[in-house]
């Protein structure tokens, strides 16, 4: 790790200061032993006026004589700001941003009487000489973000180190989005929120904080978007015009004031650039995008089989079945209960032959038990977390008295990863990481003074708390990846920090079986998607409490369009499988889960667009039309990938509902009716329907319904083509679906261009890549043709349409390699 950050004016330092966090540890130790003299007076200090500027490559340093500010040009659209109260910058280390993107950028430094200005081709960062205010503007000189106070800090807090603050103006029309999975309205304007990973069982609307800390928000003002990524792992706070309507502030209880300004002008640009910093999800194994069934807990073994059989008997597709904590022997991680699961390898093999992948839960709490090898090894190797006085961090969780691995130590992560060898050998396909906020019964989490190795940049729990869960699932993911050879591991986590998407999918934790939570879940998933975590889902049906058939079905319908689709429920609830509520619910649930499987190649392609290009999978309508103010408050409808708009039904008994469609032309998925966008439309929503619309000009690929991925060889792929009188591109991604060959560029990207006129529709396909799908042909269905086709010509060959219906759909089959199809009036 590089730590060559220069000190711009070393002569001003009388002594070498301790690294702030190291200082803090000493303070804590002291404080623990002498509680009486813990509190010291708090002094708030502000940056003075900058009187010196210096450039070192792409880094610029400005100082007021004591404090320094570093400005780093990361890319044309991204600038990073850091503050060092006494000009000593911390080592440049971040779990969120493992490496700054190494793009070549052009930039310049200007100076005049009023300001210093660092400019790229897209943005300017202004450092005002009068007061050290920092602002950003675009190339038209429109100011997009501006300090409302100089950056400031509090010294001599009881922990040592600093509390660090940044305050910016909040414009009258400004809206705020992002920040992970906050349980509140989509638009965060007017809210004050905290990031501190918390086990929030049965959380309520507006409860804060929750399980994850994603310190990234997007601002949209006067049609221009920018993002702020406050990369600080301490407990962090955000105030978006709550205390003072004209100000946005963010601050943290320690660490460095370090943030990235990420320019738009579109929200999509901001999200893509945030992904450039923090990474994207790796491609999941295809089966992970199927339907998953979970419960606390399915046991013993026979119960698991009964559930699995239930799916096949009811002809409801399912790919994943989960084992919650009761599969273990006394809740000891990496063991099996000999009573309930006497032969796990055999059971998992049987499940696999019926098409089920087995996913098991893992907790960070390791039972204190000298006869348990995981504990013994961890103890011998000093892998468990310790307090500031070197005593072990102990807490009660499911196994009873526990100690906890320090996942911020790379050696511990490697050890933890290797512990999965038995589970992998036994046939486990995925690992569910729970309780990793970390959660401890009674006290909630670890005490502040617990020490962490933090990849060599050691610190207390105050610094490591928010990354603990992310480092746990990282260890899990990397271990699985090593042991599964070239197969893609599947992981799911509850806690996380910015960048956790590189290692895992997430679920939103212990929600409740209520309509309010259905609505909230819909918002949380859109928000997570905008905040870097596209592979997300809620506990379908609600974890605690009892849904009735209607609520469960509405939740399945929404979940069909969640990138991660899993039903889960607490142990004290009634049976909760898709057939548990009888008819008409079972049939409707089946139809929607089948729809999930039909649309898998579409979801998989959207996933690729996420992985490769940084697009979120779920996009609220404000991301389509950020210049329309009303859209800043729409939170029900979203697009699923680029082409399909979904509006779940979120109220009981709702027979129809309003849906806003962004500008353009849309087809109602069910009726194929063509609807003009840019307006709200009313859609009938009987229990078996939620509003689904497809953009005109789209090509939507479909797989045949299967009970699980690879149930049989796919012999043909259906292409749903929707007529449009303007040109529209669609992309489809295909590969082996379970290896990392895509990293060696072995995949296929298909581009379709659809363009219609009054008497002709042209569909072009171009193929790029090294992968060849095994099926031969397409079953092409053309929807919405405004004329009766007299002739269809594909690559120069006349072909006959198979059907020609009054609903304006025409079907025919042709080679998957076609270049051009023309349909003439
Ligand atoms: O203290 O493993 O959020 O999904 O079923 C509860 C039991 C621990 C919390 C998780 C939930 C899981 C449950 N776990």
mmCIF file with all atom_site columns, N, CA and C in Angstrom, residues 297-310 321-324 326-328 336-352 356 358 426:
data_model
loop_
_atom_site.group_PDB
_atom_site.id
_atom_site.type_symbol
_atom_site.label_atom_id
_atom_site.label_alt_id
_atom_site.label_comp_id
_atom_site.label_asym_id
_atom_site.label_entity_id
_atom_site.label_seq_id
_atom_site.pdbx_PDB_ins_code
_atom_site.Cartn_x
_atom_site.Cartn_y
_atom_site.Cartn_z
_atom_site.occupancy
_atom_site.B_iso_or_equiv
_atom_site.pdbx_formal_charge
_atom_site.auth_seq_id
_atom_site.auth_comp_id
_atom_site.auth_asym_id
_atom_site.auth_atom_id
_atom_site.pdbx_PDB_model_num
ATOM 1   N N  . UNK A 1 297 ? -36.097 -22.687 10.282 1.00 0.00 ? 297 UNK A N  1
ATOM 2   C CA . UNK A 1 297 ? -35.209 -23.392 9.371  1.00 0.00 ? 297 UNK A CA 1
ATOM 3   C C  . UNK A 1 297 ? -35.921 -24.597 8.785  1.00 0.00 ? 297 UNK A C  1
ATOM 4   N N  . UNK A 1 298 ? -35.459 -25.018 7.625  1.00 0.00 ? 298 UNK A N  1
ATOM 5   C CA . UNK A 1 298 ? -35.879 -26.320 7.118  1.00 0.00 ? 298 UNK A CA 1
ATOM 6   C C  . UNK A 1 298 ? -34.984 -27.378 7.737  1.00 0.00 ? 298 UNK A C  1
ATOM 7   N N  . UNK A 1 299 ? -35.486 -28.162 8.638  1.00 0.00 ? 299 UNK A N  1
ATOM 8   C CA . UNK A 1 299 ? -34.771 -29.290 9.214  1.00 0.00 ? 299 UNK A CA 1
ATOM 9   C C  . UNK A 1 299 ? -35.786 -30.187 9.875  1.00 0.00 ? 299 UNK A C  1
ATOM 10  N N  . UNK A 1 300 ? -35.537 -31.464 10.075 1.00 0.00 ? 300 UNK A N  1
ATOM 11  C CA . UNK A 1 300 ? -34.332 -32.184 9.640  1.00 0.00 ? 300 UNK A CA 1
ATOM 12  C C  . UNK A 1 300 ? -34.315 -32.400 8.111  1.00 0.00 ? 300 UNK A C  1
ATOM 13  N N  . UNK A 1 301 ? -33.350 -33.196 7.721  1.00 0.00 ? 301 UNK A N  1
ATOM 14  C CA . UNK A 1 301 ? -33.125 -33.514 6.317  1.00 0.00 ? 301 UNK A CA 1
ATOM 15  C C  . UNK A 1 301 ? -34.424 -33.849 5.566  1.00 0.00 ? 301 UNK A C  1
ATOM 16  N N  . UNK A 1 302 ? -35.257 -34.613 6.209  1.00 0.00 ? 302 UNK A N  1
ATOM 17  C CA . UNK A 1 302 ? -36.478 -35.042 5.547  1.00 0.00 ? 302 UNK A CA 1
ATOM 18  C C  . UNK A 1 302 ? -37.380 -33.861 5.181  1.00 0.00 ? 302 UNK A C  1
ATOM 19  N N  . UNK A 1 303 ? -37.394 -32.876 6.055  1.00 0.00 ? 303 UNK A N  1
ATOM 20  C CA . UNK A 1 303 ? -38.205 -31.686 5.786  1.00 0.00 ? 303 UNK A CA 1
ATOM 21  C C  . UNK A 1 303 ? -37.689 -30.970 4.537  1.00 0.00 ? 303 UNK A C  1
ATOM 22  N N  . UNK A 1 304 ? -36.379 -30.904 4.421  1.00 0.00 ? 304 UNK A N  1
ATOM 23  C CA . UNK A 1 304 ? -35.772 -30.251 3.255  1.00 0.00 ? 304 UNK A CA 1
ATOM 24  C C  . UNK A 1 304 ? -36.237 -30.968 1.986  1.00 0.00 ? 304 UNK A C  1
ATOM 25  N N  . UNK A 1 305 ? -36.242 -32.284 2.062  1.00 0.00 ? 305 UNK A N  1
ATOM 26  C CA . UNK A 1 305 ? -36.646 -33.058 0.881  1.00 0.00 ? 305 UNK A CA 1
ATOM 27  C C  . UNK A 1 305 ? -38.121 -32.859 0.564  1.00 0.00 ? 305 UNK A C  1
ATOM 28  N N  . UNK A 1 306 ? -38.929 -32.772 1.607  1.00 0.00 ? 306 UNK A N  1
ATOM 29  C CA . UNK A 1 306 ? -40.362 -32.562 1.395  1.00 0.00 ? 306 UNK A CA 1
ATOM 30  C C  . UNK A 1 306 ? -40.588 -31.229 0.672  1.00 0.00 ? 306 UNK A C  1
ATOM 31  N N  . UNK A 1 307 ? -39.867 -30.218 1.104  1.00 0.00 ? 307 UNK A N  1
ATOM 32  C CA . UNK A 1 307 ? -40.002 -28.902 0.462  1.00 0.00 ? 307 UNK A CA 1
ATOM 33  C C  . UNK A 1 307 ? -39.555 -28.988 -0.997 1.00 0.00 ? 307 UNK A C  1
ATOM 34  N N  . UNK A 1 308 ? -38.388 -29.591 -1.200 1.00 0.00 ? 308 UNK A N  1
ATOM 35  C CA . UNK A 1 308 ? -37.870 -29.709 -2.569 1.00 0.00 ? 308 UNK A CA 1
ATOM 36  C C  . UNK A 1 308 ? -38.877 -30.450 -3.453 1.00 0.00 ? 308 UNK A C  1
ATOM 37  N N  . UNK A 1 309 ? -39.394 -31.562 -2.937 1.00 0.00 ? 309 UNK A N  1
ATOM 38  C CA . UNK A 1 309 ? -40.400 -32.307 -3.715 1.00 0.00 ? 309 UNK A CA 1
ATOM 39  C C  . UNK A 1 309 ? -41.628 -31.469 -3.989 1.00 0.00 ? 309 UNK A C  1
ATOM 40  N N  . UNK A 1 310 ? -41.981 -30.650 -3.003 1.00 0.00 ? 310 UNK A N  1
ATOM 41  C CA . UNK A 1 310 ? -43.154 -29.787 -3.162 1.00 0.00 ? 310 UNK A CA 1
ATOM 42  C C  . UNK A 1 310 ? -43.038 -28.917 -4.404 1.00 0.00 ? 310 UNK A C  1
ATOM 43  N N  . UNK A 1 321 ? -32.167 -23.818 -2.358 1.00 0.00 ? 321 UNK A N  1
ATOM 44  C CA . UNK A 1 321 ? -32.822 -24.100 -1.077 1.00 0.00 ? 321 UNK A CA 1
ATOM 45  C C  . UNK A 1 321 ? -31.808 -23.815 0.018  1.00 0.00 ? 321 UNK A C  1
ATOM 46  N N  . UNK A 1 322 ? -32.276 -23.189 1.103  1.00 0.00 ? 322 UNK A N  1
ATOM 47  C CA . UNK A 1 322 ? -31.370 -22.654 2.118  1.00 0.00 ? 322 UNK A CA 1
ATOM 48  C C  . UNK A 1 322 ? -31.473 -23.418 3.425  1.00 0.00 ? 322 UNK A C  1
ATOM 49  N N  . UNK A 1 323 ? -30.316 -23.581 4.063  1.00 0.00 ? 323 UNK A N  1
ATOM 50  C CA . UNK A 1 323 ? -30.296 -24.156 5.405  1.00 0.00 ? 323 UNK A CA 1
ATOM 51  C C  . UNK A 1 323 ? -29.903 -23.058 6.383  1.00 0.00 ? 323 UNK A C  1
ATOM 52  N N  . UNK A 1 324 ? -30.811 -22.749 7.285  1.00 0.00 ? 324 UNK A N  1
ATOM 53  C CA . UNK A 1 324 ? -30.547 -21.733 8.325  1.00 0.00 ? 324 UNK A CA 1
ATOM 54  C C  . UNK A 1 324 ? -29.825 -22.417 9.494  1.00 0.00 ? 324 UNK A C  1
ATOM 55  N N  . UNK A 1 326 ? -30.034 -24.086 12.071 1.00 0.00 ? 326 UNK A N  1
ATOM 56  C CA . UNK A 1 326 ? -30.251 -25.386 12.719 1.00 0.00 ? 326 UNK A CA 1
ATOM 57  C C  . UNK A 1 326 ? -29.558 -26.566 12.036 1.00 0.00 ? 326 UNK A C  1
ATOM 58  N N  . UNK A 1 327 ? -28.927 -26.322 10.883 1.00 0.00 ? 327 UNK A N  1
ATOM 59  C CA . UNK A 1 327 ? -28.207 -27.449 10.255 1.00 0.00 ? 327 UNK A CA 1
ATOM 60  C C  . UNK A 1 327 ? -26.910 -27.754 11.014 1.00 0.00 ? 327 UNK A C  1
ATOM 61  N N  . UNK A 1 328 ? -26.471 -26.770 11.816 1.00 0.00 ? 328 UNK A N  1
ATOM 62  C CA . UNK A 1 328 ? -25.170 -26.931 12.471 1.00 0.00 ? 328 UNK A CA 1
ATOM 63  C C  . UNK A 1 328 ? -25.297 -27.753 13.753 1.00 0.00 ? 328 UNK A C  1
ATOM 64  N N  . UNK A 1 336 ? -22.020 -30.003 11.027 1.00 0.00 ? 336 UNK A N  1
ATOM 65  C CA . UNK A 1 336 ? -23.381 -30.448 10.717 1.00 0.00 ? 336 UNK A CA 1
ATOM 66  C C  . UNK A 1 336 ? -23.979 -31.123 11.944 1.00 0.00 ? 336 UNK A C  1
ATOM 67  N N  . UNK A 1 337 ? -25.234 -30.900 12.157 1.00 0.00 ? 337 UNK A N  1
ATOM 68  C CA . UNK A 1 337 ? -25.915 -31.584 13.243 1.00 0.00 ? 337 UNK A CA 1
ATOM 69  C C  . UNK A 1 337 ? -26.009 -33.070 12.897 1.00 0.00 ? 337 UNK A C  1
ATOM 70  N N  . UNK A 1 338 ? -25.390 -33.934 13.710 1.00 0.00 ? 338 UNK A N  1
ATOM 71  C CA . UNK A 1 338 ? -25.445 -35.367 13.381 1.00 0.00 ? 338 UNK A CA 1
ATOM 72  C C  . UNK A 1 338 ? -26.866 -35.911 13.498 1.00 0.00 ? 338 UNK A C  1
ATOM 73  N N  . UNK A 1 339 ? -27.663 -35.244 14.305 1.00 0.00 ? 339 UNK A N  1
ATOM 74  C CA . UNK A 1 339 ? -29.022 -35.722 14.526 1.00 0.00 ? 339 UNK A CA 1
ATOM 75  C C  . UNK A 1 339 ? -29.922 -35.375 13.332 1.00 0.00 ? 339 UNK A C  1
ATOM 76  N N  . UNK A 1 340 ? -29.874 -34.111 12.904 1.00 0.00 ? 340 UNK A N  1
ATOM 77  C CA . UNK A 1 340 ? -30.789 -33.680 11.850 1.00 0.00 ? 340 UNK A CA 1
ATOM 78  C C  . UNK A 1 340 ? -30.243 -33.912 10.443 1.00 0.00 ? 340 UNK A C  1
ATOM 79  N N  . UNK A 1 341 ? -28.917 -33.875 10.310 1.00 0.00 ? 341 UNK A N  1
ATOM 80  C CA . UNK A 1 341 ? -28.319 -34.057 8.981  1.00 0.00 ? 341 UNK A CA 1
ATOM 81  C C  . UNK A 1 341 ? -27.187 -35.077 9.057  1.00 0.00 ? 341 UNK A C  1
ATOM 82  N N  . UNK A 1 342 ? -27.551 -36.346 9.221  1.00 0.00 ? 342 UNK A N  1
ATOM 83  C CA . UNK A 1 342 ? -26.522 -37.363 9.418  1.00 0.00 ? 342 UNK A CA 1
ATOM 84  C C  . UNK A 1 342 ? -25.638 -37.555 8.179  1.00 0.00 ? 342 UNK A C  1
ATOM 85  N N  . UNK A 1 343 ? -26.166 -37.309 7.003  1.00 0.00 ? 343 UNK A N  1
ATOM 86  C CA . UNK A 1 343 ? -25.350 -37.522 5.800  1.00 0.00 ? 343 UNK A CA 1
ATOM 87  C C  . UNK A 1 343 ? -25.557 -36.380 4.810  1.00 0.00 ? 343 UNK A C  1
ATOM 88  N N  . UNK A 1 344 ? -24.970 -35.238 5.134  1.00 0.00 ? 344 UNK A N  1
ATOM 89  C CA . UNK A 1 344 ? -25.228 -34.049 4.304  1.00 0.00 ? 344 UNK A CA 1
ATOM 90  C C  . UNK A 1 344 ? -24.794 -34.216 2.852  1.00 0.00 ? 344 UNK A C  1
ATOM 91  N N  . UNK A 1 345 ? -23.706 -34.931 2.653  1.00 0.00 ? 345 UNK A N  1
ATOM 92  C CA . UNK A 1 345 ? -23.212 -35.072 1.280  1.00 0.00 ? 345 UNK A CA 1
ATOM 93  C C  . UNK A 1 345 ? -24.238 -35.799 0.414  1.00 0.00 ? 345 UNK A C  1
ATOM 94  N N  . UNK A 1 346 ? -24.812 -36.819 0.993  1.00 0.00 ? 346 UNK A N  1
ATOM 95  C CA . UNK A 1 346 ? -25.814 -37.593 0.262  1.00 0.00 ? 346 UNK A CA 1
ATOM 96  C C  . UNK A 1 346 ? -27.054 -36.735 0.018  1.00 0.00 ? 346 UNK A C  1
ATOM 97  N N  . UNK A 1 347 ? -27.479 -36.022 1.053  1.00 0.00 ? 347 UNK A N  1
ATOM 98  C CA . UNK A 1 347 ? -28.666 -35.176 0.901  1.00 0.00 ? 347 UNK A CA 1
ATOM 99  C C  . UNK A 1 347 ? -28.452 -34.112 -0.182 1.00 0.00 ? 347 UNK A C  1
ATOM 100 N N  . UNK A 1 348 ? -27.297 -33.462 -0.133 1.00 0.00 ? 348 UNK A N  1
ATOM 101 C CA . UNK A 1 348 ? -27.030 -32.388 -1.101 1.00 0.00 ? 348 UNK A CA 1
ATOM 102 C C  . UNK A 1 348 ? -26.958 -32.962 -2.516 1.00 0.00 ? 348 UNK A C  1
ATOM 103 N N  . UNK A 1 349 ? -26.390 -34.155 -2.626 1.00 0.00 ? 349 UNK A N  1
ATOM 104 C CA . UNK A 1 349 ? -26.318 -34.793 -3.949 1.00 0.00 ? 349 UNK A CA 1
ATOM 105 C C  . UNK A 1 349 ? -27.722 -35.115 -4.460 1.00 0.00 ? 349 UNK A C  1
ATOM 106 N N  . UNK A 1 350 ? -28.572 -35.583 -3.559 1.00 0.00 ? 350 UNK A N  1
ATOM 107 C CA . UNK A 1 350 ? -29.953 -35.883 -3.966 1.00 0.00 ? 350 UNK A CA 1
ATOM 108 C C  . UNK A 1 350 ? -30.683 -34.611 -4.384 1.00 0.00 ? 350 UNK A C  1
ATOM 109 N N  . UNK A 1 351 ? -30.484 -33.566 -3.600 1.00 0.00 ? 351 UNK A N  1
ATOM 110 C CA . UNK A 1 351 ? -31.104 -32.286 -3.964 1.00 0.00 ? 351 UNK A CA 1
ATOM 111 C C  . UNK A 1 351 ? -30.578 -31.825 -5.325 1.00 0.00 ? 351 UNK A C  1
ATOM 112 N N  . UNK A 1 352 ? -29.271 -31.983 -5.522 1.00 0.00 ? 352 UNK A N  1
ATOM 113 C CA . UNK A 1 352 ? -28.661 -31.545 -6.787 1.00 0.00 ? 352 UNK A CA 1
ATOM 114 C C  . UNK A 1 352 ? -29.242 -32.325 -7.957 1.00 0.00 ? 352 UNK A C  1
ATOM 115 N N  . UNK A 1 356 ? -31.648 -28.760 -7.326 1.00 0.00 ? 356 UNK A N  1
ATOM 116 C CA . UNK A 1 356 ? -31.534 -27.734 -6.280 1.00 0.00 ? 356 UNK A CA 1
ATOM 117 C C  . UNK A 1 356 ? -30.088 -27.504 -5.884 1.00 0.00 ? 356 UNK A C  1
ATOM 118 N N  . UNK A 1 358 ? -27.766 -26.072 -2.842 1.00 0.00 ? 358 UNK A N  1
ATOM 119 C CA . UNK A 1 358 ? -27.915 -25.880 -1.401 1.00 0.00 ? 358 UNK A CA 1
ATOM 120 C C  . UNK A 1 358 ? -27.055 -24.711 -0.939 1.00 0.00 ? 358 UNK A C  1
ATOM 121 N N  . UNK A 1 426 ? -18.628 -31.065 0.471  1.00 0.00 ? 426 UNK A N  1
ATOM 122 C CA . UNK A 1 426 ? -19.920 -31.686 0.759  1.00 0.00 ? 426 UNK A CA 1
ATOM 123 C C  . UNK A 1 426 ? -20.965 -31.321 -0.307 1.00 0.00 ? 426 UNK A C  1
#
